Amino acid sequence: MERATRYASAMIATPAWPPRSLQRLFVDTPLAAGVTVTVEAGQAHYLSNVMRMGAGDQLLLFDGVSGEWLAEIAEAGKKRVTLSVREATRPQERVPDLTLAFAPVKKGRVDWLVEKAVELGVARLMPVVTQRSIVDKLNLERMRSHIVEAAEQCGRTSLASIAAPVKLEAFLPTLDGGRRLYFADETGGEPAASAFKSGPATILVGPEGGFTPEEASAIRAAPGAIAISLGPRILRAETAALAAVAAWMAMVGDWR
Ligand code: SAH
């Protein structure tokens, strides 16, 4: 084959548009073509001073509901940047209807758990305080910024929500059987592979010290509750949470 032809056929297709290199920024205002968006404080500082962007520079914006949009900087000040939204670049993604209910574990580990759950496509995070929880409050601001950062860096258009922590005894009565509750029970349950069925679900994982026997029986009695085993080895709480989410995504989520 002629060298030129060989090169031509080897040429990669024109790079996907928009270029992957464009910055992505979450803005908490509804986006549409022609809309002017103003960002201030940290986001303005990031664009102007850190990324040294100015008028005419382009970036991608998403608002968590209407997909992703190409925007152009109209004016870049140190404390305030105005952008005009040009056109839609990607539709709003759909994520499976999966909630991860987790007993908050120690700082650092819980940050890791939240970030990985978001990457894996969890729709919502529900911190549940149990008797053996070492941690009973959560810095929701910090958690929300992890969620936004993960979405900005991983090309996501949807944002997982995170609720304020609730006690297990307040969480269980909210269950009405409309969604399955997969209770990760380290003392034994149905193998996840056969327990997981498609449909809206919540996965519940305990704290470092596990659930008390009273808690375990209260959970098993809840409507739609199924105790699942995550294999013969005891996993750390955050490992169990991510392993269960990944297995669910692979078996009945949107990895198929
Ligand atoms: N301290 C306890 C284990 C707690 S592990 C002990 O040593 O027995 C923390 C949480 O992770 C558990 O409450 C459970 O929800 C989950 N988990 C860990 N390993 C699991 C397994 N093999 N099967 C199901 N759930 C598991």
XYZ file of N, CA and C and ligand atoms in Angstrom:
794
model
N 0.872 -1.200 0.000
C 0.000 0.000 0.000
C 0.894 1.229 0.000
N 0.515 2.226 -0.911
C 1.277 3.471 -0.986
C 1.407 4.059 0.419
N 2.611 4.657 0.683
C 2.814 5.267 2.016
C 1.732 6.291 2.322
N 1.424 7.160 1.296
C 0.446 8.257 1.540
C -0.900 7.639 1.927
N -1.279 6.595 1.154
C -2.593 5.975 1.452
C -2.561 5.375 2.838
N -1.389 4.740 3.121
C -1.273 4.079 4.438
C -1.472 5.136 5.532
N -0.778 6.291 5.371
C -0.906 7.335 6.392
C -2.341 7.820 6.455
N -2.923 8.014 5.241
C -4.296 8.562 5.232
C -5.198 7.636 6.035
N -5.036 6.311 5.778
C -5.983 5.404 6.467
C -5.660 5.350 7.955
N -4.370 5.615 8.270
C -4.014 5.524 9.696
C -4.399 6.798 10.439
N -4.709 7.862 9.654
C -4.989 9.140 10.329
C -6.185 8.948 11.277
N -6.094 9.469 12.452
C -7.263 9.329 13.333
C -8.362 10.250 12.793
N -9.588 9.878 13.095
C -10.720 10.700 12.651
C -10.544 12.082 13.285
N -11.195 13.093 12.723
C -11.022 14.445 13.304
C -11.370 14.325 14.791
N -10.591 14.987 15.622
C -10.824 14.820 17.070
C -12.280 15.134 17.404
N -12.770 14.402 18.399
C -14.178 14.605 18.775
C -14.358 16.090 19.122
N -15.538 16.601 18.822
C -15.822 17.995 19.165
C -16.830 17.973 20.303
N -16.813 18.788 21.372
C -15.818 19.850 21.556
C -14.484 19.228 21.976
N -13.379 19.961 21.764
C -12.079 19.403 22.119
C -12.091 18.980 23.594
N -11.488 17.840 23.858
C -11.451 17.327 25.234
C -10.732 18.319 26.159
N -9.888 19.177 25.583
C -9.023 19.998 26.436
C -9.802 21.137 27.105
N -11.029 21.425 26.680
C -11.740 22.580 27.249
C -12.035 22.348 28.735
N -11.849 23.405 29.531
C -12.207 23.342 30.950
C -13.709 23.078 31.085
N -14.085 22.360 32.143
C -15.518 22.147 32.406
C -15.840 22.747 33.766
N -16.937 23.472 33.831
C -17.282 24.143 35.087
C -18.767 23.919 35.397
N -19.059 23.548 36.636
C -20.462 23.433 37.060
C -20.949 24.821 37.501
N -22.119 25.213 36.984
C -22.727 26.477 37.438
C -24.145 26.175 37.910
N -24.510 26.773 39.035
C -25.811 26.447 39.622
C -26.905 27.377 39.107
N -26.870 27.642 37.797
C -27.927 28.467 37.183
C -28.360 27.763 35.895
N -29.675 27.842 35.555
C -30.148 27.138 34.359
C -29.447 27.653 33.094
N -28.989 26.749 32.261
C -28.238 27.121 31.061
C -29.109 26.975 29.814
N -28.902 27.858 28.854
C -29.589 27.768 27.543
C -28.791 28.653 26.576
N -28.982 28.408 25.277
C -28.233 29.206 24.288
C -28.575 30.684 24.476
N -27.551 31.537 24.474
C -27.777 32.983 24.541
C -27.815 33.518 25.962
N -27.843 32.635 26.942
C -27.899 33.082 28.349
C -26.530 33.648 28.752
N -26.556 34.670 29.596
C -25.297 35.194 30.159
C -25.180 34.684 31.584
N -24.019 34.124 31.888
C -23.790 33.551 33.226
C -22.681 34.354 33.896
N -22.864 34.650 35.177
C -21.804 35.340 35.920
C -21.288 34.405 37.005
N -19.963 34.213 37.036
C -19.397 33.424 38.145
C -18.546 34.358 38.993
N -18.555 34.107 40.304
C -17.808 35.009 41.191
C -16.885 34.208 42.106
N -16.279 34.890 43.025
C -15.463 34.280 44.099
C -14.518 33.209 43.537
N -14.580 32.015 44.127
C -13.593 30.984 43.802
C -13.560 30.625 42.328
N -14.738 30.542 41.722
C -14.775 30.140 40.305
C -14.170 31.242 39.425
N -14.446 32.514 39.778
C -13.882 33.627 38.982
C -12.360 33.624 39.138
N -11.914 33.432 40.368
C -10.466 33.402 40.641
C -9.812 32.281 39.828
N -10.478 31.130 39.824
C -9.912 29.968 39.117
C -9.757 30.290 37.627
N -10.817 30.842 37.042
C -10.764 31.105 35.591
C -9.757 32.208 35.263
N -9.862 33.339 36.022
C -9.017 34.497 35.683
C -7.575 34.298 36.099
N -7.390 33.922 37.373
C -6.010 33.952 37.877
C -5.291 32.628 37.727
N -6.021 31.539 37.971
C -5.324 30.241 37.894
C -5.177 29.812 36.430
N -6.311 29.818 35.720
C -6.256 29.357 34.327
C -5.920 30.509 33.371
N -5.824 31.729 33.930
C -5.445 32.926 33.153
C -6.272 33.039 31.869
N -7.569 32.815 32.036
C -8.451 32.907 30.863
C -8.942 34.337 30.739
N -9.282 34.718 29.508
C -9.758 36.093 29.257
C -10.853 36.085 28.212
N -11.286 37.300 27.874
C -12.394 37.459 26.913
C -12.088 36.651 25.650
N -13.111 35.953 25.173
C -12.963 35.173 23.936
C -12.601 33.724 24.196
N -12.035 33.448 25.372
C -11.692 32.035 25.661
C -12.971 31.229 25.846
N -12.893 29.942 25.478
C -14.090 29.091 25.560
C -13.934 28.053 26.667
N -15.079 27.632 27.215
C -15.071 26.516 28.179
C -16.445 25.849 28.140
N -16.529 24.746 28.844
C -17.805 24.003 28.849
C -18.484 24.212 30.194
N -19.768 24.504 30.176
C -20.541 24.676 31.417
C -21.591 23.579 31.496
N -21.896 23.154 32.725
C -23.052 22.259 32.909
C -23.746 22.654 34.201
N -25.083 22.427 34.225
C -25.851 22.879 35.408
C -26.468 21.690 36.153
N -26.140 20.476 35.665
C -26.655 19.295 36.373
C -28.043 18.883 35.936
N -28.692 19.703 35.087
C -30.038 19.298 34.610
C -30.207 19.388 33.096
N -29.476 20.337 32.440
C -29.779 20.532 31.000
C -28.625 20.098 30.106
N -27.698 19.320 30.638
C -26.596 18.849 29.792
C -25.427 19.823 29.813
N -24.615 19.777 28.790
C -23.365 20.565 28.754
C -23.444 21.586 27.624
N -22.862 22.752 27.853
C -22.962 23.873 26.892
C -21.584 24.473 26.637
N -21.352 24.915 25.400
C -20.125 25.659 25.087
C -20.386 27.116 25.452
N -19.429 27.721 26.179
C -19.600 29.130 26.567
C -18.322 29.891 26.259
N -18.466 31.205 26.099
C -17.315 32.048 25.782
C -17.226 33.149 26.830
N -16.041 33.428 27.269
C -15.875 34.476 28.280
C -16.111 35.838 27.613
N -17.043 36.612 28.204
C -17.313 37.960 27.679
C -16.386 38.942 28.403
N -16.297 38.755 29.731
C -15.463 39.680 30.505
C -14.819 38.909 31.663
N -13.521 39.024 31.839
C -12.874 38.256 32.912
C -12.249 39.223 33.914
N -12.908 39.348 35.063
C -12.338 40.195 36.128
C -11.778 39.283 37.202
N -11.066 39.837 38.167
C -10.467 38.990 39.218
C -11.553 38.362 40.084
N -12.618 39.106 40.328
C -13.639 38.612 41.239
C -14.920 38.200 40.530
N -14.996 38.516 39.232
C -16.269 38.209 38.537
C -15.962 37.965 37.068
N -16.516 36.886 36.548
C -16.332 36.573 35.124
C -17.717 36.383 34.517
N -17.955 37.070 33.390
C -19.253 36.839 32.720
C -18.989 36.022 31.458
N -19.922 35.098 31.247
C -19.787 34.202 30.100
C -21.073 34.220 29.297
N -20.941 34.092 27.957
C -22.175 33.928 27.202
C -22.227 32.500 26.662
N -23.394 31.903 26.877
C -23.572 30.493 26.497
C -23.871 30.437 25.000
N -23.095 29.648 24.285
C -23.229 29.587 22.837
C -24.201 28.492 22.419
N -23.808 27.242 22.638
C -24.651 26.135 22.131
C -24.460 24.880 22.985
N -25.457 23.993 22.860
C -25.392 22.727 23.614
C -24.307 21.856 22.992
N -23.517 21.207 23.850
C -22.501 20.291 23.305
C -22.864 18.834 23.620
N -23.570 18.630 24.760
C -23.979 17.244 25.085
C -25.292 17.259 25.846
N -26.111 16.226 25.608
C -27.391 16.158 26.341
C -27.157 15.759 27.798
N -28.153 15.953 28.628
C -28.081 15.526 30.023
C -28.025 13.998 30.080
N -27.054 13.493 30.831
C -26.926 12.028 30.877
C -28.001 11.444 31.809
N -28.295 10.161 31.627
C -29.203 9.474 32.560
C -28.361 8.563 33.446
N -28.626 8.541 34.742
C -27.930 7.575 35.601
C -28.968 6.613 36.181
N -28.560 5.378 36.468
C -29.524 4.422 37.042
C -30.050 4.925 38.389
N -31.242 4.444 38.753
C -31.870 4.913 39.987
C -31.333 4.113 41.182
N -30.103 4.463 41.578
C -29.462 3.752 42.688
C -29.065 4.753 43.781
N -29.497 4.453 44.994
C -29.095 5.245 46.169
C -28.067 4.445 46.953
N -27.019 5.118 47.404
C -26.080 4.454 48.314
C -26.300 5.037 49.706
N -26.823 4.165 50.598
C -27.003 4.570 52.001
C -25.812 4.008 52.760
N -25.065 4.872 53.448
C -23.829 4.401 54.075
C -23.663 5.034 55.450
N -23.127 4.238 56.355
C -22.790 4.798 57.667
C -21.494 5.575 57.477
N -21.488 6.872 57.776
C -20.288 7.669 57.513
C -19.077 7.063 58.229
N -18.010 6.939 57.480
C -16.765 6.455 58.099
C -15.837 7.666 58.275
N -14.636 7.413 58.760
C -13.743 8.512 59.152
C -13.449 9.443 57.975
N -13.177 10.700 58.315
C -12.806 11.718 57.316
C -11.681 11.156 56.454
N -11.659 11.542 55.189
C -10.630 10.986 54.308
C -11.203 9.768 53.620
N -11.591 8.756 54.446
C -12.190 7.570 53.835
C -13.586 7.879 53.288
N -14.325 8.714 54.032
C -15.687 9.025 53.541
C -15.603 9.904 52.291
N -14.557 10.765 52.236
C -14.370 11.594 51.040
C -14.115 10.699 49.833
N -13.274 9.684 50.059
C -12.945 8.733 48.986
C -14.213 7.986 48.571
N -14.992 7.548 49.547
C -16.225 6.779 49.262
C -17.176 7.618 48.406
N -17.378 8.880 48.788
C -18.307 9.753 48.052
C -17.818 9.957 46.624
N -16.524 10.245 46.484
C -15.981 10.519 45.142
C -16.128 9.302 44.241
N -15.814 8.110 44.769
C -15.873 6.890 43.934
C -17.316 6.522 43.618
N -18.216 6.734 44.579
C -19.630 6.395 44.322
C -20.171 7.275 43.197
N -19.743 8.554 43.201
C -20.192 9.475 42.148
C -19.648 9.008 40.798
N -18.352 8.653 40.778
C -17.777 8.191 39.505
C -18.514 6.962 38.989
N -18.953 6.105 39.917
C -19.598 4.857 39.493
C -21.044 5.083 39.074
N -21.555 6.298 39.247
C -22.893 6.610 38.736
C -24.013 6.513 39.744
N -23.696 6.568 41.027
C -24.760 6.578 42.053
C -25.577 7.861 41.879
N -26.910 7.750 41.979
C -27.767 8.941 41.786
C -27.826 9.780 43.059
N -27.838 9.120 44.205
C -27.924 9.894 45.445
C -27.215 9.169 46.571
N -26.717 9.957 47.511
C -25.974 9.442 48.658
C -26.770 9.767 49.917
N -26.912 8.762 50.779
C -27.740 8.937 51.978
C -26.924 8.482 53.200
N -26.308 9.429 53.924
C -25.557 9.016 55.122
C -26.529 8.559 56.214
N -26.284 7.367 56.777
C -27.171 6.801 57.805
C -26.345 6.527 59.061
N -26.711 7.152 60.183
C -25.941 6.994 61.425
C -26.454 5.777 62.180
N -25.535 4.836 62.514
C -25.949 3.616 63.211
C -25.297 3.624 64.598
N -25.657 2.627 65.413
C -25.166 2.635 66.798
C -23.649 2.633 66.886
N -22.984 1.935 65.964
C -21.529 1.829 66.057
C -20.830 2.867 65.163
N -21.610 3.800 64.605
C -20.958 4.826 63.778
C -20.006 5.642 64.629
N -18.761 5.771 64.161
C -17.806 6.614 64.878
C -18.100 8.077 64.535
N -18.592 8.258 63.307
C -18.830 9.617 62.799
C -20.335 9.834 62.719
N -20.837 10.922 63.313
C -22.292 11.115 63.158
C -22.625 12.437 62.477
N -21.556 13.192 62.111
C -21.894 14.349 61.278
C -20.918 14.380 60.110
N -21.361 15.092 59.096
C -20.622 15.091 57.837
C -20.520 16.531 57.354
N -19.397 16.907 56.819
C -19.293 18.257 56.249
C -19.893 18.210 54.848
N -21.187 18.529 54.773
C -21.894 18.382 53.493
C -21.314 19.304 52.417
N -20.841 20.488 52.847
C -20.223 21.411 51.885
C -19.040 20.713 51.198
N -18.207 20.089 52.043
C -17.013 19.424 51.492
C -17.436 18.257 50.599
N -18.460 17.515 51.047
C -18.929 16.385 50.234
C -19.451 16.884 48.887
N -20.218 17.980 48.946
C -20.789 18.509 47.684
C -19.668 18.976 46.752
N -18.596 19.534 47.318
C -17.537 20.002 46.395
C -16.805 18.802 45.801
N -16.712 17.702 46.541
C -16.128 16.476 45.941
C -17.007 16.001 44.781
N -18.325 16.074 44.992
C -19.248 15.597 43.952
C -19.102 16.463 42.700
N -19.026 17.786 42.893
C -18.902 18.696 41.742
C -17.558 18.470 41.040
N -16.486 18.357 41.836
C -15.162 18.162 41.221
C -15.117 16.863 40.419
N -15.686 15.804 40.997
C -15.676 14.512 40.272
C -16.438 14.663 38.959
N -17.558 15.384 39.003
C -18.360 15.568 37.774
C -17.585 16.420 36.765
N -16.941 17.498 37.239
C -16.189 18.370 36.318
C -15.052 17.599 35.667
N -14.360 16.769 36.470
C -13.175 16.100 35.926
C -13.505 14.855 35.102
N -14.664 14.254 35.378
C -14.964 12.993 34.676
C -15.973 13.202 33.553
N -16.142 14.448 33.112
C -16.997 14.690 31.938
C -18.456 14.382 32.191
N -18.916 14.512 33.448
C -20.306 14.160 33.764
C -21.200 15.369 33.589
N -22.484 15.135 33.298
C -23.435 16.260 33.269
C -24.451 16.132 34.404
N -24.491 14.951 35.057
C -25.445 14.846 36.177
C -24.651 14.877 37.482
N -25.294 15.364 38.535
C -24.639 15.487 39.839
C -25.381 14.634 40.849
N -24.652 13.773 41.542
C -25.311 13.009 42.615
C -25.719 13.980 43.715
N -26.828 13.648 44.393
C -27.222 14.502 45.534
C -26.730 13.814 46.809
N -26.515 14.593 47.852
C -26.176 14.000 49.151
C -27.060 14.639 50.208
N -27.708 13.778 50.993
C -28.649 14.276 52.015
C -27.912 14.445 53.339
N -28.529 15.156 54.252
C -27.950 15.271 55.602
C -28.089 13.910 56.295
N -27.156 13.576 57.187
C -27.213 12.267 57.853
C -28.523 12.078 58.629
N -29.073 10.864 58.555
C -30.243 10.524 59.368
C -29.907 9.286 60.182
N -30.559 9.135 61.334
C -30.346 7.921 62.133
C -31.032 6.743 61.444
N -30.462 5.556 61.629
C -31.027 4.343 61.018
C -32.500 4.201 61.382
N -32.843 4.491 62.666
C -34.241 4.309 63.062
C -35.172 5.324 62.397
N -34.591 6.400 61.873
C -35.446 7.366 61.144
C -35.450 7.017 59.654
N -34.395 6.307 59.217
C -34.291 5.965 57.789
C -35.220 4.806 57.440
N -35.255 3.772 58.300
C -36.012 2.553 57.964
C -37.502 2.825 57.710
N -38.171 3.656 58.541
C -39.605 3.890 58.271
C -39.876 4.588 56.935
N -38.832 5.180 56.321
C -39.096 5.872 55.039
C -39.212 4.861 53.897
N -38.862 3.594 54.174
C -38.873 2.593 53.092
C -40.288 2.071 52.905
N -40.742 2.036 51.636
C -42.126 1.562 51.432
C -42.168 0.341 50.520
N -41.015 -0.263 50.267
C -41.018 -1.458 49.407
C -41.014 -1.099 47.934
N -41.143 0.183 47.618
C -41.151 0.611 46.203
C -39.780 0.443 45.582
N -38.766 0.441 46.440
C -37.438 0.190 45.893
C -36.774 -0.862 46.783
N -35.968 -1.717 46.158
C -35.343 -2.786 46.937
C -34.262 -2.180 47.832
N -34.142 -2.725 49.028
C -33.087 -2.294 49.940
C -32.094 -3.453 50.049
N -30.946 -3.333 49.404
C -29.915 -4.382 49.497
C -29.036 -4.053 50.688
N -29.174 -4.855 51.712
C -28.482 -4.628 52.982
C -27.227 -5.475 52.991
N -26.065 -4.839 52.916
C -24.789 -5.573 52.886
C -24.537 -6.100 54.279
N -24.748 -7.427 54.428
C -24.664 -8.022 55.764
C -23.436 -8.902 55.849
N -22.451 -8.443 56.629
C -21.187 -9.192 56.715
C -21.378 -10.515 57.448
N -22.516 -10.677 58.116
C -22.732 -11.973 58.804
C -23.380 -12.969 57.837
N -23.625 -12.506 56.594
C -24.134 -13.498 55.621
C -25.470 -13.093 55.053
N -25.615 -13.287 53.798
C -26.868 -12.971 53.102
C -26.829 -13.665 51.761
N -27.768 -13.336 50.909
C -27.821 -13.962 49.585
C -26.644 -13.439 48.748
N -26.002 -14.284 47.966
C -24.924 -13.761 47.109
C -25.463 -12.620 46.228
N -24.707 -11.547 46.142
C -25.171 -10.367 45.396
C -25.581 -10.751 43.979
N -24.829 -11.666 43.373
C -25.085 -12.007 41.953
C -26.511 -12.523 41.768
N -27.022 -13.256 42.744
C -28.397 -13.763 42.535
C -29.425 -12.835 43.181
N -28.986 -12.000 44.126
C -29.953 -11.126 44.825
C -30.336 -9.914 43.979
N -29.366 -9.354 43.272
C -29.639 -8.113 42.525
C -30.659 -8.346 41.407
N -31.699 -7.543 41.407
C -32.694 -7.575 40.334
C -32.800 -6.145 39.777
N -33.236 -5.994 38.530
C -33.295 -4.622 37.991
C -34.430 -3.865 38.678
N -34.327 -2.583 38.678
C -35.343 -1.717 39.296
C -34.697 -0.794 40.315
N -35.439 0.237 40.742
C -34.881 1.210 41.678
C -34.377 0.512 42.940
N -33.209 0.956 43.415
C -32.610 0.229 44.550
C -31.855 1.170 45.468
N -31.720 0.717 46.703
C -30.839 1.358 47.680
C -29.889 0.282 48.196
N -28.608 0.592 48.244
C -27.628 -0.316 48.847
C -27.262 0.287 50.190
N -27.338 -0.524 51.266
C -27.032 -0.025 52.619
C -25.795 -0.732 53.162
N -24.816 0.065 53.599
C -23.557 -0.482 54.119
C -23.312 0.074 55.521
N -22.801 -0.758 56.403
C -22.617 -0.354 57.805
C -21.298 0.356 58.051
N -21.039 0.697 59.310
C -19.816 1.406 59.697
C -18.664 0.426 59.935
N -17.527 0.960 60.323
C -16.348 0.103 60.567
C -16.718 -1.040 61.508
N -17.573 -0.765 62.515
C -17.854 -1.811 63.501
C -19.022 -2.697 63.116
N -19.593 -2.475 61.948
C -20.709 -3.318 61.506
C -22.017 -2.908 62.159
N -23.089 -3.628 61.828
C -24.392 -3.352 62.418
C -24.526 -4.161 63.705
N -25.314 -3.685 64.654
C -25.601 -4.520 65.842
C -26.641 -5.560 65.417
N -26.742 -6.667 66.175
C -27.749 -7.678 65.818
C -29.162 -7.091 65.786
N -29.464 -6.156 66.696
C -30.796 -5.542 66.689
C -30.994 -4.748 65.402
N -29.954 -4.006 65.041
C -30.070 -3.217 63.796
C -30.272 -4.154 62.605
N -29.484 -5.207 62.554
C -29.576 -6.140 61.408
C -30.992 -6.707 61.309
N -31.598 -7.059 62.439
C -32.952 -7.638 62.319
C -33.961 -6.550 61.960
N -33.763 -5.342 62.451
C -34.695 -4.249 62.078
C -34.592 -3.978 60.576
N -33.362 -4.026 60.054
C -33.187 -3.767 58.610
C -33.839 -4.888 57.801
N -33.593 -6.160 58.231
C -34.166 -7.289 57.480
C -35.695 -7.229 57.448
N -36.259 -6.609 58.503
C -37.742 -6.559 58.584
C -38.297 -5.415 57.727
N -37.429 -4.546 57.230
C -37.932 -3.378 56.472
C -38.495 -3.820 55.123
N -39.523 -3.125 54.602
C -40.124 -3.503 53.325
C -39.098 -3.469 52.192
N -39.040 -4.560 51.418
C -38.137 -4.574 50.255
C -36.711 -4.882 50.607
N -36.449 -5.232 51.918
C -35.053 -5.445 52.333
C -34.587 -6.847 51.968
N -33.369 -6.927 51.412
C -32.750 -8.229 51.112
C -31.323 -8.161 51.632
N -30.959 -9.101 52.512
C -29.578 -9.121 53.019
C -28.701 -9.749 51.941
N -27.598 -9.054 51.583
C -26.717 -9.620 50.544
C -25.320 -9.845 51.118
N -24.676 -10.892 50.572
C -23.280 -11.138 50.946
C -22.384 -10.578 49.845
N -21.281 -9.978 50.259
C -20.284 -9.489 49.276
C -19.062 -10.404 49.337
N -19.350 -11.722 49.446
C -18.259 -12.688 49.390
C -17.744 -13.089 50.772
N -16.790 -14.023 50.790
C -16.351 -14.643 52.044
C -15.391 -13.790 52.867
N -14.932 -12.686 52.321
C -13.960 -11.873 53.083
C -14.640 -10.618 53.638
N -14.250 -10.233 54.855
C -14.810 -9.003 55.433
C -14.115 -7.820 54.769
N -14.891 -6.900 54.238
C -14.329 -5.723 53.549
C -14.458 -4.501 54.458
N -13.573 -3.559 54.298
C -13.755 -2.266 54.993
C -15.060 -1.654 54.480
N -15.688 -0.830 55.280
C -16.993 -0.259 54.914
C -16.952 0.423 53.557
N -15.931 1.245 53.324
C -15.893 1.966 52.051
C -15.627 1.028 50.883
N -14.864 -0.036 51.138
C -14.619 -1.030 50.070
C -15.919 -1.764 49.767
N -16.639 -2.125 50.822
C -17.906 -2.848 50.633
C -18.889 -1.989 49.840
N -18.931 -0.705 50.172
C -19.875 0.187 49.473
C -19.561 0.215 47.982
N -18.289 0.403 47.665
C -17.938 0.526 46.240
C -18.060 -0.804 45.515
N -17.710 -1.889 46.216
C -17.820 -3.219 45.570
C -19.281 -3.516 45.258
N -20.166 -3.190 46.193
C -21.598 -3.467 45.982
C -22.135 -2.610 44.833
N -21.743 -1.326 44.801
C -22.227 -0.445 43.723
C -21.721 -0.948 42.374
N -20.444 -1.315 42.313
C -19.879 -1.785 41.035
C -20.582 -3.074 40.592
N -20.807 -3.979 41.546
C -21.475 -5.246 41.178
C -22.891 -4.959 40.681
N -23.588 -4.029 41.355
C -24.961 -3.702 40.948
C -24.965 -3.101 39.539
N -24.009 -2.178 39.293
C -23.924 -1.535 37.980
C -23.680 -2.591 36.892
N -22.807 -3.548 37.220
C -22.447 -4.562 36.211
C -23.617 -5.507 35.948
N -24.357 -5.856 37.049
C -25.392 -6.872 36.861
C -26.731 -6.307 36.417
N -27.168 -5.220 37.040
C -28.508 -4.706 36.706
C -28.499 -3.204 36.409
N -27.290 -2.619 36.449
C -27.206 -1.174 36.177
C -27.008 -0.920 34.698
N -26.182 0.087 34.388
C -26.085 0.457 32.948
C -24.705 0.143 32.385
N -24.063 -0.880 32.970
C -22.772 -1.303 32.394
C -22.985 -2.367 31.335
N -24.248 -2.825 31.186
C -24.448 -3.947 30.234
C -24.468 -3.431 28.808
N -16.399 -4.991 62.074
C -17.209 -6.011 61.419
C -17.309 -5.796 59.941
C -17.855 -4.475 59.513
S -17.416 -4.182 57.819
C -16.538 -7.375 61.552
O -15.332 -7.391 61.721
O -17.278 -8.337 61.357
C -18.328 -2.747 57.495
C -19.577 -2.963 56.629
O -19.191 -3.402 55.332
C -20.506 -4.030 57.139
O -21.431 -3.504 58.082
C -21.217 -4.460 55.873
O -22.267 -3.550 55.562
C -20.125 -4.344 54.829
N -19.438 -5.601 54.555
C -18.123 -5.862 54.758
N -17.805 -7.092 54.310
C -18.952 -7.648 53.812
C -19.281 -8.899 53.212
N -18.355 -9.843 53.005
N -20.568 -9.113 52.838
C -21.517 -8.170 53.034
N -21.275 -6.947 53.588
C -19.996 -6.697 53.979
